[in-house]
Amino acid sequence: MDITSRKKSGSGKVTLILKENVPWIMLLVFSAFFAILFPQFLTFRNITNVLRNSAMIGTIAIGMTFAMIAGTFDLSVGSTMGLAAIITIKMQPQTGGTALAAVVIALIMGAMVGLINGLVVGRYRINSIITTIGIEYVILGITLVYSKGQHVWVEDMYKPLEFVGKGKLGTFPFPIIIFLVAAAIGQLLLSKTRFGCQLYATGGNPIAAELSGINIGKVRVIAYMISGFTAAVAGIMIAARTQNLDPSFGFGQETDVLTCVLLGGVSLYGGKGSIFGTLAGVLILYIVSNAMTLSGASYELQLICKGLIFLITVAASVSWQKKGK
Amino acid sequence: MRNENNPVIIEMHRISKFYPGVIALDSVDFCIRKGEIHALAGKNGAGKSTLIKILGGSTQPDDGQIMLKGKEIVLHSPHDAIANGIAIISQELMLIQELSVMENILIGRLPHNAAGFVDWEAAKTVAAEPLKQLGLELDLSAPVKTLSTAQQQAVEIAKALSRHAEVIIMDEPTSSLPNREVDHLLSTVRRLRDQGITIVYITHKLKEIFAISDSITVLRDGKNIATLSTSETNQAKIVELMTGQSADSMFEKGNSSSSDIPVLEVRDISRKNAFSHISFTLYKGEILGFAGLLGSGRTEILRAIFGCDAFDSGSILIDGKEIKEFSVKEMIRRGIALAPEDRKLQGLVLSMNISDNINLATMSSAIRNMGKEKKTAIKLFDSMGVKAPSIKALVSSLSGGNQQKIVISKWLATEPKVVLLDEPTRGIDIGAKSDIYTLVEKLAGEGVSVIIVSSEFPELLRVCDRILTLHDGEINGEFLHNAVDEETLVAYASGSVAQYSVEPISKSEVK
Amino acid sequence: ADKPVTVGFAAASSGWPWYATFIQHVEDRCAKNGWESIILSADADVATQLNQVLDLIEKKVDYIIIGPLDAKASIPAIKKAHEANIPVIVIGNDLDKEYWDYVAAIRVIDDRDLGRNSAEIMAEVLKDSPSKKIFVVDGLAGQPAVTLRWEEMKPVFEKNGIEVVASEYADWDMVKAITVTEDMITRFPDIDAIFSMDGSMTPGIVQVLEESGMEDIPVVGLGGTATELELVKEGKVVGTACQSPGMNAEDAMDAIEALEAGETIEKRMTVNTPKTFAANADDCPGDW
Amino acid sequence: MKKNSFFQFLLNKRSLVILGFLLVCAGVFTREFFTVSNLTNVMLQIATDGIIAVGATFVIISGGIDLSVGSLVALVSVITIILQTKFNTPIGIIVSIAAGISVGLLNGLLITRVGISPFVTTLGMMTLIKGIALAVSDSHSHSGIDPNFARLADYPIFGIPFAAIIFLLFVLAANAFLVKTSIGRGYYAVGGNPEASWLAGLNTNRYILMAYVFCSFCTAIGGILLTSRINTGSPIIAGDTGTTVVSAVLLGGTSMAGGIGTVYGTFIGVLILGVLKNMMNLMGIGGYYQTIFLGLLLVITVLADRTHFNQHK
Ligand SMILES: Nc1ncnc2c1ncn2[C@@H]1O[C@H](COP(=O)(O)OP(=O)(O)OP(=O)(O)O)[C@@H](O)[C@H]1O
Ligand SMILES: Nc1ncnc2c1ncn2[C@@H]1O[C@H](COP(=O)(O)OP(=O)(O)OP(=O)(O)O)[C@@H](O)[C@H]1O
Ligand SMILES: [Mg+2]
Ligand SMILES: [Mg+2]
């Protein structure tokens, strides 16, 4: 027996492509399944609804993908999103200038939270879980102080800003466009820029990255800033859509974001992952919960199914990866 | 000789192991006799490690059987191998850094009383036993992370002995040992054999094979090419069996392309506890060797020059200009490159592909120029003769020698003036080594200056124009390659010669 | 006696607007009387709440107001305070009668009243409709408020022939309410009305209906948050059962002042939760 | 050998400095802290999370993490009370412990056999168990009916609440196990270098599996005692438990990288959080500011301990 007879080169390539896209395959399988079970599932309106609702968490997931590829967790995105949303609403309605200022302040706030995360975590990634949980609490507290624990809402929002949350381009809700644009920019950043390459290197092997002249501290700070920034974008989107929020909105939602990112095949240890994968992860999460609601299953059953689907998807990725090794 | 008379202890029969796209072992027969030292030789990727991993129970064969003293055994896990008296000391030392010497030796088998509590006194006695057998004295309660590599290796051997292993398998035990320690290890191995323990010894160093082994098995491309009695063969024959080609031309020094133009001047740099008063000048096109023992400070000096670590005093000049700002980035900009000593840990991002690794240090613009990157990668990939399916292959899938070529390629992509190579040939086979020597000479020919750190002095003599010896963080000798022999280098490196008893040779004499 | 009266308040979560308003009133009233107040928040964790009551007991406060996350789970804490001779005023969540001996006063907005009143509004809305299918955007699974409201909603719905085709939890969360409502109108495009379990979610429901051009589906709210009242006034929500944490807090403080003055007080009083429509919306404080 | 006597441990741990600082603050800023009744109170307050943290220490030393403890506490509380109502208290307790052990087995098997990372496995299990807890309880909370059970956690033995005694016993026993037994030492090996341990013949999978089983067992015990304290089975209790427990373990100097840490350290970590919360409550620092302070404490601890993690990149 010689090497070539074992190689099966043609099917090898197909296996490779399948192997690298397990989340998408799972997504297709689930979707087909749901489409058969629930007639309302594959309607244009339902799909746009799912997409629009996924836009918020999805946009953050794009940002968190950066932090995770750099080998660090960012569990502070939940309340960062919340604070951005509350800032956006509280600084309304008034004129265009103020509305714009609100947006800018929210975005800067998001990036600053990222900066702080990055500086605290620094080169010692191991503790990023606990650091960013701490920051999550601090920001929640700040948000509550700022909103005095009260609902925030606004009657009339500056129109262009309102469009960000409620508008449609043709038949496509604008948040979907933002989400997809964020994904496209994210993918470009990852694959077409020096920073993207340095990000993978930093997550994959920080020591080698440093010895190649990469300032890994800086790379991580930027990754965190991107993550915080997208959280703020999501907050603004949601504020523009609902114009009305709870003071503790967002707190705890990092778990959903993390779930998407992990479903999408981003490695917990850094250095691996893609926006494309994260996109699949986001869609899986939202399509599954949409289908659950459509199914009319009890809430308990929904939770159990969600937990199972999460584990099955990840188990599938793991075993495919193993097989291919 | 004893080879033929001793009874067979282990017989591996028609062992095959497949990885996707690779046949690591192709129906290999491997026979070990009791009480012999059996060397296993072969190029990188020949299947040596795979074969012994199967013997150690950490990898399962796809086909074939293993007989221990005539009885078939099946090894599901390392535990089974240990239970059968087979111990493996793998290439990367497998110790638990935070735990003590004693606990590492007795891992999983700490003596305990009926209630399950460890009997530390008994543990001490049991752990001291194999160390005594090795003629070593170590602080049993010191954490392993405080030990030197050689000491850690001794702990590994003690671990095997304490389990009364009948067969001890060592995978490249000397690849990170200093020469002095190598001799010590070799005598330990002999001593073990004389105590009736069977040894399988994997190495890329032919000298060692002939120094200690009783028989040799050569693997090539996953096949057993030959098993020979050591006394009935010679180095050239083995090289030929390993590579499939004659070994004649492999070890000749090419022409020197050294010039008079100083490129890098290091003036009296010192750092506490690492090196002191280091001064030397590197000329354009020169290949300079650093000969020293493990821990003599060579790595630290290279890292200081490359801007990774600071130094306390002294200065560094490049092209006659003193460097004020020390950072890796700045040094890369000024044309310095460092291929670090540990490829996997420091040199490569294993989860990225070949092309990205090669271009990692060169990306000058914020937006990547994919076309240029591809061109650079392909050029270096071809000129270095990397063996891989394509430049998109993950570096984790490459063999050691090919990985080293990628590390060097990464630095060549920066078009450096000075290349610092820290142990560039550690753990790579003769063929790949020879490739790297040729490459270094070619670079020098193109006007690039090179510093090579190596613990293998013949290698330095083979490739360098000039050699500095280091002892205890200080330079204590300087030689032209044709004015020195290995014994002298060893003498200087080990510090058994007084400081600078040889007149430093001025540059003009080289010409 | 020279030492000022200290009121300790173990709130379920200061991050909930209902409690934020309540806290504000307690603080203001205490300040007015020259009393001290210690406000603690359990942040929705039952064990934390128990611990905080224990700490208030250690602090030897004069009165403890407790807003239980779960009335049943708060009994041990209430008993401990009782043992320490600290009068306890229970607010927010009602207490079973068998435990009344342990508390000085119960001043609650009865979730059962809320549920019944809103359900009756729903019955009114669908009185003449031939088909009476509704869905409920529910609160947080496992919370007593949800259970209690359902207790009274169910019989009203049954009596009036209203069929609850589905109810989905949206965790009191406006954003989740949007998603749930969207999914539900996809599933039941011919729904006759929507019931919102809480004012904090009602705006989300209305918004979805507006976005999908289904404004004619009537929405009934519950709770009377400021934003919900606004929608009632605009006619986008038919009506709601009004509750005011501020009024509840004033009642609780009244009780404490009366106790301090040595008066005897009624054990349990509930705050009214009147049915509120566009016409009488101004009567509801909408203070949360 | 690590003759890690408690005293030596006191000398070289940063977490102790933090604890000391907090105790001084507590003494200066509150009149009530250093009273017998308050100290008893604190012991009771930290006991249930503390017991869970002991289990989590094993998991983290073995190189993993368990995010499912909070949901499991809720499940245990529901099972304990419902079975107590239907049958009797012992059945409730036994089945709860069995449920805990099963969850631990499931976590451990998914991690060791299927090869899903601990973080992901336990994140999925967290949702799954919460669903089961809601299903079992029909989304209601249920009151206990056994007055003896209701007294169990608080019951003073030599003035110390029973739950605190159990906590101390768990700390002492678990510490002795880790420091002094052969298997305990194995946990440091497995966490410190799993591959080396496996090659040395340790059944690393079994070690890891048992860590999760033990953690879930501790969670069941902690959950039962918490249930006794509130005498209620509720599917939504213990929202904070997961975060508190992981924070306490890391505060105590156990490394997320595995292979480093002690149960005594965890004990200190649990004390730090408990004392801080108690002190803030006594000082009347409430609501929003407490949230901010707790968050800052976590960040500061990480900053203070950064050098410790240096060697683990
Ligand atoms: N886990 C694995 N997955 C895929 N391929 C593998 C794996 N382990 C080994 N191989 C491949 O099997 C072949 C034999 O590898 P092996 O490590 O046994 O070589 P070796 O003789 O020990 O080489 P070296 O001298 O470099 O250590 C190589 O082609 C290698 O790439
Ligand atoms: N991890 C370490 N901890 C403490 N001291 C160290 C460590 N590594 C190296 N040293 C010390 O630094 C000095 C220089 O070591 P260095 O690694 O530079 O030597 P080297 O000659 O390059 O040896 P090697 O062959 O190991 O690379 C020595 O005194 C050594 O003992
Ligand atoms: Mg090998
Ligand atoms: Mg070195």
mmCIF file of C-alpha atoms in Angstrom, chain B residues 98-206:
data_model
loop_
_atom_site.group_PDB
_atom_site.id
_atom_site.type_symbol
_atom_site.label_atom_id
_atom_site.label_comp_id
_atom_site.label_asym_id
_atom_site.label_seq_id
_atom_site.Cartn_x
_atom_site.Cartn_y
_atom_site.Cartn_z
ATOM 1 C CA GLU B 98 4.906 22.825 39.846
ATOM 2 C CA LEU B 99 5.367 19.496 41.628
ATOM 3 C CA SER B 100 8.442 18.290 43.470
ATOM 4 C CA VAL B 101 11.083 15.898 42.178
ATOM 5 C CA MET B 102 9.770 13.206 44.456
ATOM 6 C CA GLU B 103 6.180 13.589 43.331
ATOM 7 C CA ASN B 104 7.206 13.541 39.720
ATOM 8 C CA ILE B 105 9.133 10.340 40.192
ATOM 9 C CA LEU B 106 6.255 8.725 42.026
ATOM 10 C CA ILE B 107 3.439 10.303 40.069
ATOM 11 C CA GLY B 108 0.271 8.317 40.557
ATOM 12 C CA ARG B 109 2.012 5.846 42.851
ATOM 13 C CA LEU B 110 2.809 7.778 45.997
ATOM 14 C CA PRO B 111 3.026 5.250 48.820
ATOM 15 C CA HIS B 112 0.130 5.668 51.192
ATOM 16 C CA ASN B 113 -1.359 4.112 54.259
ATOM 17 C CA ALA B 114 -4.654 2.341 54.512
ATOM 18 C CA ALA B 115 -6.544 5.595 54.844
ATOM 19 C CA GLY B 116 -5.072 6.838 51.589
ATOM 20 C CA PHE B 117 -2.755 9.398 53.143
ATOM 21 C CA VAL B 118 0.642 9.683 51.594
ATOM 22 C CA ASP B 119 3.463 8.262 53.624
ATOM 23 C CA TRP B 120 5.995 10.966 52.859
ATOM 24 C CA GLU B 121 8.837 9.186 54.623
ATOM 25 C CA ALA B 122 8.353 6.061 52.572
ATOM 26 C CA ALA B 123 7.973 8.206 49.482
ATOM 27 C CA LYS B 124 11.335 9.796 50.161
ATOM 28 C CA THR B 125 12.999 6.436 50.434
ATOM 29 C CA VAL B 126 11.382 5.074 47.305
ATOM 30 C CA ALA B 127 12.157 8.184 45.268
ATOM 31 C CA ALA B 128 15.753 8.381 46.454
ATOM 32 C CA GLU B 129 16.416 4.816 45.312
ATOM 33 C CA PRO B 130 16.500 5.345 41.510
ATOM 34 C CA LEU B 131 18.381 8.612 41.899
ATOM 35 C CA LYS B 132 21.043 6.750 43.802
ATOM 36 C CA GLN B 133 21.067 4.151 41.066
ATOM 37 C CA LEU B 134 21.819 7.000 38.648
ATOM 38 C CA GLY B 135 24.473 8.361 40.968
ATOM 39 C CA LEU B 136 22.633 11.634 41.420
ATOM 40 C CA GLU B 137 21.831 13.826 44.333
ATOM 41 C CA LEU B 138 18.824 16.053 43.993
ATOM 42 C CA ASP B 139 16.703 17.872 46.502
ATOM 43 C CA LEU B 140 13.670 15.638 46.515
ATOM 44 C CA SER B 141 11.280 18.358 47.575
ATOM 45 C CA ALA B 142 12.448 21.003 45.098
ATOM 46 C CA PRO B 143 9.851 21.840 42.453
ATOM 47 C CA VAL B 144 10.889 20.462 39.104
ATOM 48 C CA LYS B 145 10.707 23.889 37.507
ATOM 49 C CA THR B 146 13.815 24.908 39.412
ATOM 50 C CA LEU B 147 15.924 22.169 37.819
ATOM 51 C CA SER B 148 18.082 22.343 34.718
ATOM 52 C CA THR B 149 17.113 20.410 31.617
ATOM 53 C CA ALA B 150 19.690 17.730 32.335
ATOM 54 C CA GLN B 151 18.435 17.334 35.863
ATOM 55 C CA GLN B 152 14.874 17.134 34.637
ATOM 56 C CA GLN B 153 15.887 14.410 32.275
ATOM 57 C CA ALA B 154 17.463 12.522 35.117
ATOM 58 C CA VAL B 155 14.169 12.789 36.945
ATOM 59 C CA GLU B 156 12.463 11.253 33.921
ATOM 60 C CA ILE B 157 14.893 8.361 33.943
ATOM 61 C CA ALA B 158 14.478 7.950 37.676
ATOM 62 C CA LYS B 159 10.753 7.845 37.123
ATOM 63 C CA ALA B 160 11.197 4.961 34.699
ATOM 64 C CA LEU B 161 13.577 3.140 37.009
ATOM 65 C CA SER B 162 11.357 3.506 40.023
ATOM 66 C CA ARG B 163 8.677 1.622 38.138
ATOM 67 C CA HIS B 164 11.145 -1.196 37.532
ATOM 68 C CA ALA B 165 10.906 -0.707 33.810
ATOM 69 C CA GLU B 166 12.625 -3.439 31.871
ATOM 70 C CA VAL B 167 12.599 -1.473 28.674
ATOM 71 C CA ILE B 168 13.339 2.232 28.647
ATOM 72 C CA ILE B 169 12.791 4.145 25.449
ATOM 73 C CA MET B 170 14.412 7.511 24.975
ATOM 74 C CA ASP B 171 13.268 9.807 22.198
ATOM 75 C CA GLU B 172 16.082 12.235 21.327
ATOM 76 C CA PRO B 173 17.251 12.567 24.913
ATOM 77 C CA THR B 174 20.266 14.675 24.046
ATOM 78 C CA SER B 175 18.690 17.161 21.682
ATOM 79 C CA SER B 176 18.596 19.791 24.388
ATOM 80 C CA LEU B 177 21.492 18.697 26.544
ATOM 81 C CA PRO B 178 24.885 20.377 26.748
ATOM 82 C CA ASN B 179 27.869 18.285 25.672
ATOM 83 C CA ARG B 180 29.127 17.619 29.146
ATOM 84 C CA GLU B 181 25.725 16.362 30.148
ATOM 85 C CA VAL B 182 25.532 14.256 27.017
ATOM 86 C CA ASP B 183 28.577 12.303 28.079
ATOM 87 C CA HIS B 184 27.069 11.844 31.463
ATOM 88 C CA LEU B 185 23.821 10.643 29.977
ATOM 89 C CA LEU B 186 25.584 8.195 27.704
ATOM 90 C CA SER B 187 27.418 6.669 30.583
ATOM 91 C CA THR B 188 24.172 6.470 32.515
ATOM 92 C CA VAL B 189 22.604 4.630 29.625
ATOM 93 C CA ARG B 190 25.478 2.201 29.536
ATOM 94 C CA ARG B 191 25.217 1.680 33.231
ATOM 95 C CA LEU B 192 21.538 0.883 32.884
ATOM 96 C CA ARG B 193 22.268 -1.625 30.186
ATOM 97 C CA ASP B 194 24.823 -3.277 32.390
ATOM 98 C CA GLN B 195 22.117 -3.617 35.004
ATOM 99 C CA GLY B 196 20.149 -5.633 32.470
ATOM 100 C CA ILE B 197 17.774 -2.928 31.324
ATOM 101 C CA THR B 198 16.942 -2.788 27.670
ATOM 102 C CA ILE B 199 17.219 0.609 26.026
ATOM 103 C CA VAL B 200 15.786 1.952 22.803
ATOM 104 C CA TYR B 201 17.578 5.120 21.871
ATOM 105 C CA ILE B 202 16.412 7.575 19.245
ATOM 106 C CA THR B 203 18.737 10.304 18.081
ATOM 107 C CA HIS B 204 19.785 12.285 15.056
ATOM 108 C CA LYS B 205 23.385 12.307 16.256
ATOM 109 C CA LEU B 206 25.258 9.503 14.549
#
